[in-house]
Short mmCIF file of C-alpha atoms and ligand atoms in Angstrom, two decimals:
data_model
loop_
_atom_site.label_atom_id
_atom_site.label_comp_id
_atom_site.label_asym_id
_atom_site.label_seq_id
_atom_site.Cartn_x
_atom_site.Cartn_y
_atom_site.Cartn_z
CA MET A 11 93.19 81.82 54.26
CA ILE A 12 91.99 84.76 51.98
CA THR A 13 93.61 85.20 48.38
CA ILE A 14 94.52 89.10 47.52
CA THR A 15 95.59 90.70 44.18
CA VAL A 16 97.54 94.08 44.58
CA ILE A 17 97.48 95.77 41.61
CA GLY A 18 100.68 98.19 41.63
CA THR A 19 103.76 97.33 43.20
CA GLY A 20 105.26 100.96 44.04
CA TYR A 21 105.74 101.93 47.58
CA VAL A 22 102.35 101.52 48.55
CA GLY A 23 101.63 98.24 46.82
CA SER A 24 104.86 96.42 47.36
CA VAL A 25 104.49 97.15 51.39
CA SER A 26 100.84 96.15 51.42
CA GLY A 27 101.21 93.20 49.56
CA ALA A 28 104.03 91.97 51.63
CA CYS A 29 102.39 92.56 54.90
CA LEU A 30 99.13 91.39 54.13
CA ALA A 31 101.05 88.19 53.37
CA ASP A 32 102.40 88.39 56.62
CA PHE A 33 99.48 88.60 58.19
CA GLY A 34 98.82 84.94 56.75
CA ASN A 35 97.07 86.05 53.55
CA ARG A 36 97.78 84.72 50.44
CA VAL A 37 98.73 87.53 48.15
CA ILE A 38 99.60 88.02 44.43
CA CYS A 39 101.01 91.46 43.62
CA VAL A 40 100.52 92.37 40.26
CA ASP A 41 102.01 95.68 38.47
CA ASN A 42 102.22 96.17 34.27
CA ASN A 43 105.46 96.79 34.50
CA PRO A 44 107.28 93.75 33.66
CA GLU A 45 111.05 94.98 34.68
CA LYS A 46 109.76 95.73 38.36
CA ILE A 47 107.84 92.20 38.58
CA ALA A 48 111.17 90.67 37.28
CA SER A 49 112.87 92.11 40.09
CA PHE A 50 110.63 91.40 43.10
CA GLN A 51 110.63 87.56 41.31
CA LYS A 52 114.25 87.54 41.75
CA GLY A 53 114.01 89.27 45.35
CA ILE A 54 115.33 92.23 44.46
CA ILE A 55 113.29 95.21 45.50
CA PRO A 56 113.61 98.15 42.92
CA ILE A 57 112.82 100.68 45.49
CA TYR A 58 114.63 102.05 48.80
CA GLU A 59 112.37 100.89 51.50
CA PRO A 60 114.22 99.56 54.86
CA GLY A 61 112.96 96.19 55.81
CA LEU A 62 111.19 95.69 52.70
CA ALA A 63 113.51 92.94 51.52
CA GLU A 64 113.50 90.46 54.59
CA LEU A 65 109.76 90.64 54.39
CA VAL A 66 109.24 90.03 50.77
CA ASN A 67 111.87 87.26 50.76
CA ARG A 68 110.51 85.63 53.67
CA ASN A 69 106.78 85.46 52.37
CA ILE A 70 107.92 84.37 48.57
CA ILE A 71 109.70 81.49 50.59
CA SER A 72 106.48 80.73 52.74
CA GLY A 73 104.44 80.53 49.22
CA ARG A 74 102.12 82.96 50.46
CA LEU A 75 103.62 86.04 48.06
CA GLU A 76 103.93 85.92 44.71
CA PHE A 77 104.63 88.69 41.89
CA SER A 78 103.08 88.39 38.53
CA THR A 79 102.34 90.83 35.22
CA ASP A 80 99.10 88.39 34.89
CA LEU A 81 96.49 90.27 36.18
CA ALA A 82 93.57 87.85 34.97
CA SER A 83 94.71 84.73 36.54
CA ALA A 84 95.25 86.98 39.89
CA ILE A 85 92.07 88.23 39.90
CA LYS A 86 90.22 84.98 38.96
CA GLU A 87 91.45 83.38 42.39
CA SER A 88 91.14 86.27 44.43
CA LYS A 89 88.13 87.21 46.87
CA VAL A 90 89.78 90.74 47.47
CA VAL A 91 91.56 93.16 45.18
CA PHE A 92 93.29 96.01 45.96
CA ILE A 93 94.01 99.14 43.79
CA ALA A 94 97.29 100.53 44.84
CA VAL A 95 98.46 102.48 41.36
CA GLY A 96 99.73 106.23 41.33
CA THR A 97 97.18 109.15 41.17
CA PRO A 98 99.78 112.12 40.60
CA SER A 99 98.23 115.47 39.84
CA LEU A 100 96.81 116.79 36.47
CA PRO A 101 97.67 120.24 35.53
CA ASP A 102 94.63 121.50 36.89
CA GLY A 103 95.38 120.12 40.55
CA SER A 104 92.91 117.52 40.64
CA ALA A 105 93.98 113.88 41.14
CA ASP A 106 94.50 111.81 37.82
CA LEU A 107 92.28 108.82 38.34
CA SER A 108 93.28 107.42 34.82
CA PHE A 109 95.39 104.69 36.25
CA VAL A 110 92.62 103.96 38.86
CA GLU A 111 90.01 103.80 35.77
CA SER A 112 92.42 101.27 33.74
CA ALA A 113 92.88 98.87 36.81
CA ALA A 114 89.02 98.95 37.68
CA ARG A 115 88.22 98.07 34.06
CA GLU A 116 90.90 95.37 33.95
CA ILE A 117 89.53 93.73 37.14
CA ALA A 118 85.70 94.19 35.64
CA ALA A 119 86.73 92.48 32.40
CA VAL A 120 88.35 89.31 34.21
CA MET A 121 86.67 88.97 37.34
CA GLU A 122 84.26 85.59 37.54
CA GLN A 123 83.22 85.75 41.22
CA TYR A 124 82.04 88.23 44.12
CA THR A 125 84.95 90.48 44.46
CA VAL A 126 85.64 93.32 47.34
CA VAL A 127 87.50 96.09 45.15
CA VAL A 128 89.40 98.37 47.50
CA ASN A 129 90.49 101.68 46.77
CA LYS A 130 93.94 101.95 48.37
CA SER A 131 95.05 104.68 46.34
CA THR A 132 94.73 108.42 47.49
CA VAL A 133 91.37 109.29 45.70
CA PRO A 134 89.48 112.19 45.84
CA VAL A 135 85.91 112.06 47.61
CA GLY A 136 83.27 110.10 45.01
CA SER A 137 86.05 107.70 44.07
CA VAL A 138 84.13 104.64 45.31
CA LYS A 139 81.32 105.66 43.26
CA LYS A 140 83.47 106.41 40.23
CA VAL A 141 85.14 102.98 40.43
CA SER A 142 81.71 101.17 40.99
CA ALA A 143 80.47 102.77 37.85
CA TRP A 144 83.46 101.95 35.63
CA ILE A 145 83.37 98.31 37.01
CA LYS A 146 79.49 98.06 35.96
CA GLU A 147 79.86 99.76 32.75
CA GLU A 148 82.66 97.17 31.76
CA GLN A 149 80.56 94.03 32.84
CA ASP A 150 77.94 95.61 30.90
CA LYS A 151 79.42 95.97 27.78
CA LYS A 152 80.57 92.06 28.20
CA GLY A 153 76.88 91.38 29.02
CA LYS A 154 78.03 90.12 32.73
CA SER A 155 76.74 90.56 36.02
CA ILE A 156 78.92 89.62 38.64
CA PRO A 157 78.28 90.93 42.09
CA PHE A 158 81.33 93.19 43.78
CA ASP A 159 81.41 96.07 46.42
CA VAL A 160 83.83 98.71 46.08
CA ILE A 161 85.24 99.67 49.46
CA SER A 162 87.52 103.13 50.54
CA ASN A 163 90.78 101.97 52.60
CA PRO A 164 93.29 104.60 52.53
CA GLU A 165 96.58 104.20 53.46
CA PHE A 166 98.76 106.09 55.90
CA LEU A 167 101.99 104.61 55.97
CA ARG A 168 105.24 106.73 55.17
CA GLU A 169 108.34 105.89 52.77
CA GLY A 170 111.03 105.14 54.94
CA THR A 171 109.19 103.47 57.64
CA ALA A 172 106.47 101.90 55.31
CA VAL A 173 106.79 98.32 56.76
CA TYR A 174 106.42 99.28 60.37
CA ASP A 175 103.41 101.90 59.70
CA PHE A 176 101.65 99.23 57.52
CA THR A 177 102.23 96.62 60.60
CA HIS A 178 101.22 99.39 63.45
CA PRO A 179 98.81 101.95 62.23
CA ASP A 180 97.34 104.38 64.41
CA ARG A 181 94.00 103.29 62.50
CA VAL A 182 92.61 101.23 59.89
CA VAL A 183 89.97 103.41 57.86
CA LEU A 184 87.50 101.29 55.89
CA GLY A 185 84.61 102.94 54.12
CA SER A 186 81.97 101.16 52.61
CA ASP A 187 77.85 100.50 52.96
CA SER A 188 78.21 96.78 52.43
CA PRO A 189 78.22 95.23 55.72
CA GLY A 190 79.43 92.09 54.16
CA ALA A 191 82.43 93.62 52.26
CA LEU A 192 83.50 95.26 55.78
CA GLU A 193 83.55 91.69 57.40
CA ILE A 194 85.80 90.24 54.64
CA MET A 195 88.05 93.42 55.02
CA LYS A 196 88.16 92.60 58.96
CA ASP A 197 89.58 89.39 58.13
CA VAL A 198 92.01 90.71 55.79
CA TYR A 199 93.48 92.85 58.50
CA ARG A 200 92.62 90.05 61.01
CA SER A 201 96.18 90.49 62.78
CA LEU A 202 95.57 93.93 63.37
CA TYR A 203 92.22 93.65 64.38
CA LEU A 204 93.29 91.07 66.79
CA ASN A 205 95.88 93.64 68.18
CA GLU A 206 93.19 96.02 68.94
CA THR A 207 94.19 98.50 66.08
CA PRO A 208 91.40 100.94 65.99
CA PHE A 209 88.69 100.06 63.20
CA ILE A 210 87.08 103.10 61.93
CA GLU A 211 83.87 101.92 59.92
CA THR A 212 82.37 104.45 57.93
CA ASN A 213 80.87 105.37 54.55
CA PRO A 214 83.01 105.71 51.40
CA GLU A 215 82.97 109.53 51.32
CA THR A 216 83.98 109.93 54.82
CA ALA A 217 86.71 107.26 54.34
CA GLU A 218 88.08 109.23 51.30
CA MET A 219 87.81 112.63 52.77
CA ILE A 220 89.71 111.05 56.11
CA LYS A 221 92.98 110.80 54.04
CA TYR A 222 93.13 113.96 52.60
CA ALA A 223 92.02 116.14 55.79
CA ALA A 224 94.82 114.21 57.33
CA ASN A 225 97.54 114.98 55.01
CA ALA A 226 96.37 118.52 54.31
CA PHE A 227 96.50 118.98 58.40
CA LEU A 228 100.14 117.46 58.41
CA ALA A 229 101.23 119.95 55.64
CA THR A 230 99.75 122.70 57.19
CA LYS A 231 101.53 122.20 60.22
CA ILE A 232 105.03 121.84 58.34
CA THR A 233 103.93 124.89 56.68
CA PHE A 234 103.03 127.25 59.89
CA ILE A 235 106.49 126.12 61.77
CA ASN A 236 108.33 126.91 58.21
CA GLU A 237 106.59 130.53 58.10
CA ILE A 238 107.21 131.00 61.77
CA ALA A 239 110.84 130.13 61.20
CA ASN A 240 111.31 132.61 58.42
CA LEU A 241 110.07 135.21 61.15
CA CYS A 242 112.35 134.05 63.26
CA GLU A 243 114.83 134.68 60.85
CA LYS A 244 113.89 137.94 60.54
CA SER A 245 113.54 139.06 64.23
CA GLY A 246 116.03 137.38 66.41
CA ALA A 247 113.72 134.39 67.61
CA ASN A 248 114.92 130.67 67.54
CA VAL A 249 112.46 128.52 65.73
CA GLN A 250 113.61 125.38 67.44
CA ASP A 251 113.07 126.89 71.09
CA VAL A 252 109.64 127.99 69.76
CA ALA A 253 108.61 124.58 68.41
CA ARG A 254 110.14 122.63 71.57
CA ALA A 255 107.76 124.67 73.78
CA MET A 256 105.00 125.11 71.42
CA GLY A 257 105.07 120.92 71.18
CA ARG A 258 105.13 120.69 75.03
CA ASP A 259 101.43 121.67 74.70
CA GLY A 260 99.35 118.54 74.67
CA ARG A 261 96.63 120.51 72.17
CA ILE A 262 99.82 120.71 69.54
CA GLY A 263 102.16 117.88 70.12
CA PRO A 264 105.86 117.83 69.17
CA LYS A 265 105.55 116.18 65.60
CA PHE A 266 105.78 117.98 62.42
CA LEU A 267 107.03 121.19 63.73
CA HIS A 268 110.59 120.91 62.38
CA PRO A 269 110.98 123.68 60.03
CA GLY A 270 112.87 123.14 56.58
CA PRO A 271 113.20 123.57 52.77
CA GLY A 272 109.38 123.09 52.38
CA PHE A 273 107.82 119.64 52.02
CA GLY A 274 108.09 117.15 49.03
CA GLY A 275 107.15 113.83 48.06
CA SER A 276 104.63 111.74 46.37
CA CYS A 277 101.91 112.84 48.76
CA PHE A 278 101.71 116.04 50.57
CA PRO A 279 101.95 118.19 47.22
CA LYS A 280 99.48 116.41 45.23
CA ASP A 281 96.92 115.70 47.93
CA THR A 282 97.02 119.07 48.79
CA ARG A 283 96.60 120.32 45.33
CA ALA A 284 93.75 117.75 45.14
CA LEU A 285 91.98 118.75 48.09
CA ALA A 286 91.99 122.65 47.33
CA LYS A 287 90.89 121.52 43.39
CA THR A 288 87.93 119.27 44.96
CA ALA A 289 87.01 121.81 47.44
CA ARG A 290 86.74 124.67 44.81
CA ASP A 291 84.51 122.37 42.62
CA TYR A 292 82.00 121.69 45.52
CA GLY A 293 82.05 125.68 45.75
CA GLU A 294 83.71 125.49 49.07
CA PRO A 295 87.09 126.65 48.84
CA ILE A 296 89.74 125.64 51.81
CA THR A 297 91.42 128.78 51.51
CA LEU A 298 94.04 127.69 54.29
CA VAL A 299 95.11 124.67 52.35
CA GLU A 300 95.41 127.04 49.42
CA ALA A 301 97.70 129.31 51.34
CA VAL A 302 99.78 126.39 52.39
CA ILE A 303 100.37 125.42 48.71
CA THR A 304 101.73 128.87 47.79
CA ALA A 305 103.74 128.85 50.89
CA ASN A 306 105.38 125.84 50.12
CA LYS A 307 106.29 126.76 46.98
CA ARG A 308 108.01 129.90 48.42
CA GLN A 309 109.38 128.17 50.97
CA LYS A 310 111.74 126.01 48.52
CA GLU A 311 112.51 129.01 46.32
CA LYS A 312 113.36 131.23 49.37
CA GLN A 313 116.15 128.38 50.21
CA ALA A 314 118.05 129.26 47.07
CA GLU A 315 117.62 133.03 47.71
CA LYS A 316 119.24 132.54 51.23
CA ILE A 317 122.44 130.67 49.63
CA GLU A 318 122.55 133.60 47.10
CA ASN A 319 122.61 136.12 49.79
CA ALA A 320 124.79 134.76 52.40
CA MET A 321 127.29 134.22 49.72
CA GLY A 322 127.36 137.55 48.39
CA GLY A 323 124.22 138.83 47.00
CA LYS A 324 122.62 138.80 43.30
CA GLY A 325 125.00 137.14 40.58
CA SER A 326 127.42 136.04 43.32
CA LEU A 327 127.05 132.38 42.63
CA LYS A 328 128.76 132.63 38.82
CA GLY A 329 131.62 130.47 38.98
CA LYS A 330 131.04 128.93 42.42
CA THR A 331 130.96 125.57 43.13
CA ILE A 332 127.89 124.21 45.83
CA ALA A 333 127.90 120.80 47.36
CA ILE A 334 124.32 119.45 47.57
CA LEU A 335 124.04 116.84 50.48
CA GLY A 336 120.77 114.57 50.37
CA LEU A 337 118.25 114.65 47.28
CA SER A 338 115.29 112.48 48.11
CA TYR A 339 112.63 114.41 49.76
CA LYS A 340 113.50 113.20 53.22
CA SER A 341 115.90 110.44 54.63
CA ASN A 342 115.32 106.60 54.22
CA THR A 343 113.85 106.76 50.76
CA ASN A 344 114.90 107.09 47.03
CA ASP A 345 111.82 108.98 46.00
CA MET A 346 112.44 112.51 44.79
CA ARG A 347 109.16 113.04 43.61
CA GLU A 348 108.60 116.80 44.04
CA ALA A 349 111.70 117.19 46.40
CA PRO A 350 112.85 120.26 47.45
CA SER A 351 116.23 119.78 46.09
CA ILE A 352 114.97 119.75 42.56
CA VAL A 353 113.67 123.37 42.90
CA LEU A 354 116.88 124.43 44.82
CA CYS A 355 119.22 122.68 42.15
CA LYS A 356 117.70 124.30 39.45
CA ILE A 357 117.64 127.73 40.84
CA LEU A 358 121.47 127.16 41.76
CA VAL A 359 122.27 126.23 38.47
CA SER A 360 120.11 128.96 36.69
CA ASN A 361 122.11 131.64 38.71
CA GLY A 362 125.27 130.40 37.85
CA ALA A 363 126.46 127.74 40.09
CA MET A 364 128.08 124.33 39.42
CA LEU A 365 126.60 121.57 41.58
CA ARG A 366 128.21 118.51 43.33
CA VAL A 367 125.41 116.30 44.67
CA TYR A 368 125.41 113.48 46.90
CA ASP A 369 122.33 111.19 47.94
CA PRO A 370 123.11 107.74 49.82
CA ALA A 371 119.72 106.32 48.13
CA ALA A 372 118.47 108.60 45.08
CA MET A 373 121.27 108.70 42.78
CA ASP A 374 119.69 107.18 39.74
CA GLU A 375 116.55 108.92 40.61
CA ALA A 376 118.29 112.29 40.50
CA LYS A 377 119.97 111.30 37.39
CA ILE A 378 116.53 111.48 35.67
CA HIS A 379 115.45 114.74 37.49
CA PHE A 380 118.42 116.59 36.93
CA GLU A 381 118.64 115.71 32.95
CA THR A 382 117.74 119.58 32.07
CA ILE A 383 121.09 120.99 34.45
CA LYS A 384 123.13 117.63 34.10
CA ASP A 385 125.89 119.82 32.39
CA SER A 386 126.17 121.80 35.72
CA VAL A 387 126.16 118.55 38.27
CA PHE A 388 128.53 116.44 39.17
CA PHE A 389 127.30 112.96 40.87
CA ALA A 390 129.44 112.35 43.81
CA SER A 391 130.35 108.89 45.40
CA ASP A 392 129.95 110.25 48.85
CA GLU A 393 129.77 113.35 51.34
CA TYR A 394 133.30 114.12 51.38
CA ASN A 395 133.92 113.70 47.45
CA ALA A 396 130.83 116.06 46.96
CA VAL A 397 132.18 118.95 49.45
CA SER A 398 135.63 118.27 47.83
CA GLY A 399 136.55 121.88 46.41
CA ALA A 400 133.07 123.35 47.14
CA ASN A 401 132.74 127.01 48.19
CA ALA A 402 129.39 126.00 49.97
CA LEU A 403 127.66 122.90 51.50
CA VAL A 404 124.07 122.62 51.59
CA ILE A 405 122.32 119.76 53.60
CA VAL A 406 118.68 119.28 52.11
CA THR A 407 118.05 116.04 53.33
CA GLU A 408 118.30 114.66 56.89
CA TRP A 409 120.06 111.54 56.31
CA HIS A 410 121.81 109.79 59.29
CA GLN A 411 125.23 109.78 57.61
CA PHE A 412 125.24 113.64 57.46
CA ARG A 413 124.41 113.92 61.26
CA ASN A 414 128.17 113.11 62.03
CA ILE A 415 130.24 114.74 59.32
CA ASP A 416 133.86 115.25 60.01
CA LEU A 417 134.04 118.94 60.28
CA LEU A 418 137.69 119.06 59.95
CA LYS A 419 137.75 116.78 56.97
CA ILE A 420 135.24 118.78 55.33
CA LYS A 421 136.84 121.96 56.11
CA ASN A 422 140.23 121.11 54.71
CA ILE A 423 138.79 119.78 51.10
CA MET A 424 136.42 122.57 50.58
CA SER A 425 137.41 125.98 49.14
CA ASN A 426 138.60 128.74 51.13
CA GLU A 427 135.34 130.05 51.26
CA LYS A 428 133.36 127.94 53.79
CA TYR A 429 129.76 128.14 53.72
CA PHE A 430 127.27 125.85 55.37
CA PHE A 431 123.91 125.85 55.10
CA ASP A 432 122.03 123.40 57.30
CA LEU A 433 118.31 123.37 55.91
CA ARG A 434 117.41 120.65 58.43
CA ASN A 435 118.42 122.12 61.38
CA ILE A 436 120.56 119.05 62.28
CA TYR A 437 123.94 120.95 63.31
CA LYS A 438 124.67 123.43 66.31
CA ARG A 439 125.43 126.43 64.69
CA LYS A 440 128.34 126.74 67.69
CA GLU A 441 130.05 123.78 66.80
CA VAL A 442 130.04 124.60 63.11
CA GLU A 443 131.39 127.79 63.70
CA ASP A 444 134.09 126.78 65.97
CA ALA A 445 134.86 124.56 63.20
CA GLY A 446 135.67 127.48 60.87
CA PHE A 447 132.66 127.41 58.90
CA LYS A 448 129.70 130.32 58.22
CA TYR A 449 126.72 128.41 59.38
CA TRP A 450 123.01 129.11 58.55
CA GLY A 451 120.13 127.24 59.44
CA VAL A 452 116.33 127.71 59.41
CA GLY A 453 114.87 130.15 61.80
CA LYS A 454 117.38 130.59 63.86
P1 LIG B 525 103.94 104.48 42.42
O1 LIG B 525 103.99 105.13 41.73
O2 LIG B 525 105.22 104.10 43.49
O3 LIG B 525 103.70 102.87 42.13
C1 LIG B 525 102.31 102.83 41.51
C2 LIG B 525 102.58 101.45 40.53
O4 LIG B 525 101.52 101.11 39.87
C3 LIG B 525 103.91 101.58 39.42
O5 LIG B 525 104.56 100.24 39.97
C4 LIG B 525 102.79 101.08 38.18
O6 LIG B 525 103.72 100.46 37.41
C5 LIG B 525 101.52 100.56 38.98
N1 LIG B 525 100.67 100.63 37.97
C6 LIG B 525 99.79 101.73 37.33
N2 LIG B 525 98.94 101.44 36.54
C7 LIG B 525 99.04 99.95 36.53
C8 LIG B 525 97.67 98.77 35.92
N3 LIG B 525 96.69 99.23 35.44
N4 LIG B 525 97.95 97.59 36.15
C9 LIG B 525 99.16 97.45 37.09
N5 LIG B 525 100.06 98.00 37.43
C10 LIG B 525 99.99 99.45 37.54
O7 LIG B 525 102.71 104.87 43.70
P2 LIG B 525 102.73 105.04 45.17
O8 LIG B 525 104.07 105.81 45.62
O9 LIG B 525 102.84 103.26 45.57
O10 LIG B 525 101.03 105.64 45.40
C11 LIG B 525 100.24 104.66 45.55
C12 LIG B 525 99.10 105.45 45.99
O11 LIG B 525 99.17 105.39 47.03
C13 LIG B 525 99.00 106.73 45.54
O12 LIG B 525 97.60 107.04 45.11
C14 LIG B 525 99.46 107.55 47.01
O13 LIG B 525 98.88 108.69 46.59
C15 LIG B 525 98.84 106.66 47.41
N6 LIG B 525 99.96 106.87 49.05
C16 LIG B 525 101.39 106.80 48.98
C17 LIG B 525 102.07 106.93 49.75
C18 LIG B 525 103.73 106.74 50.01
O14 LIG B 525 104.16 107.33 50.54
N7 LIG B 525 104.24 106.79 48.59
C19 LIG B 525 101.55 106.57 51.13
C20 LIG B 525 99.76 106.79 51.14
C21 LIG B 525 99.56 106.67 50.28
#
């Protein structure tokens, strides 16, 4: 049994830690946020992630998983240390590595035996070298010389299906020049290795690039269909049929061809910016990714324009009440980082609208993100409470419970104006229009 420390108990760290414990490893999850750790210790999961609570509690009971703020004790016992801290954007678009650097230096200060340090956070090409240098520097300061290897092992899980994704990955990427470290990592992932999950063993730079290339490609695919959708709206084509027909082409595939209000979340926006910045720094700009970033920003703003134009043009939102259904950047998560709802709601409020907002999981997050517009926002108790008295409703996130709204009921509780903006295309125009609403989707 390998003992592992996971530093950072956010979406990635907590899921990785719980799944690695479920694979039979002993895992100590450490965070420098004592409230988060206290919550996990009580079996209360501070994030919304389906299936995680059961997994955490099962592995705490089995004795393989624990949560702690005591990094030094955890590291002393561990052969493998995962760094799963945040890497947000800096103002110039590059990834902020300060949390990774702190973690690396903290590891160096307390390690007492050969350790494999794993970069699980999404970090730009060259970061394995940087982490190695920080650990070495810290050891030198203390006059220590304990052997270690740093390995890149990027994570591809999706929030909302994170437990399934971690336990059924399309591939595991391991980037290291150390055969010994690679063998230890295969032991860590033994359950997946035995299940014949593809393992891609490569050098650190390649592993680091794989993660950014994959995310930038997916972001590009979304942006491509969003721009096709915008053209469809103007030209009379229907993007859903276009996407369905495109997706039947085996070379293209049907996934990530759903148009919407622009991508958000804690990964695609910051990872596209970081890749673009890295490329510029190397003197090899990736102009396609630069264009994706610009188009995606525009896509978020365009939704607000669409609503204002539909409701009567410039100035028409003054005194209007708009219900916003769904605030998280996608369904099945409470994560609102860079969610399209934030841009949309702020523009609608600045154009004079009052909002009634509801999300099944992200209401606490929303109160933080909407602090500056809180005087114009009512936090509703459910979707029906949100639409009550509203002139328009806007579906921003495709939560399951919004797919089957009782149209008759909302028609009766809305104001006389009944605008229905379906930014995720989860309704058929005809059924909504037949129910008495004025319907707008995306690209149709
Ligand atoms: P997060 O912000 O949810 O969690 C990071 C955690 O690290 C926080 O709990 C914070 O308190 C803790 N932390 C920061 N510095 C620390 C330190 N020195 N010691 C102990 N704890 C510390 O972040 P996340 O969404 O889990 O993302 C983590 C990394 O994984 C990022 O690089 C991200 O790009 C990458 N990633 C995220 C996803 C995703 O869907 N969220 C998917 C794949 C990869």
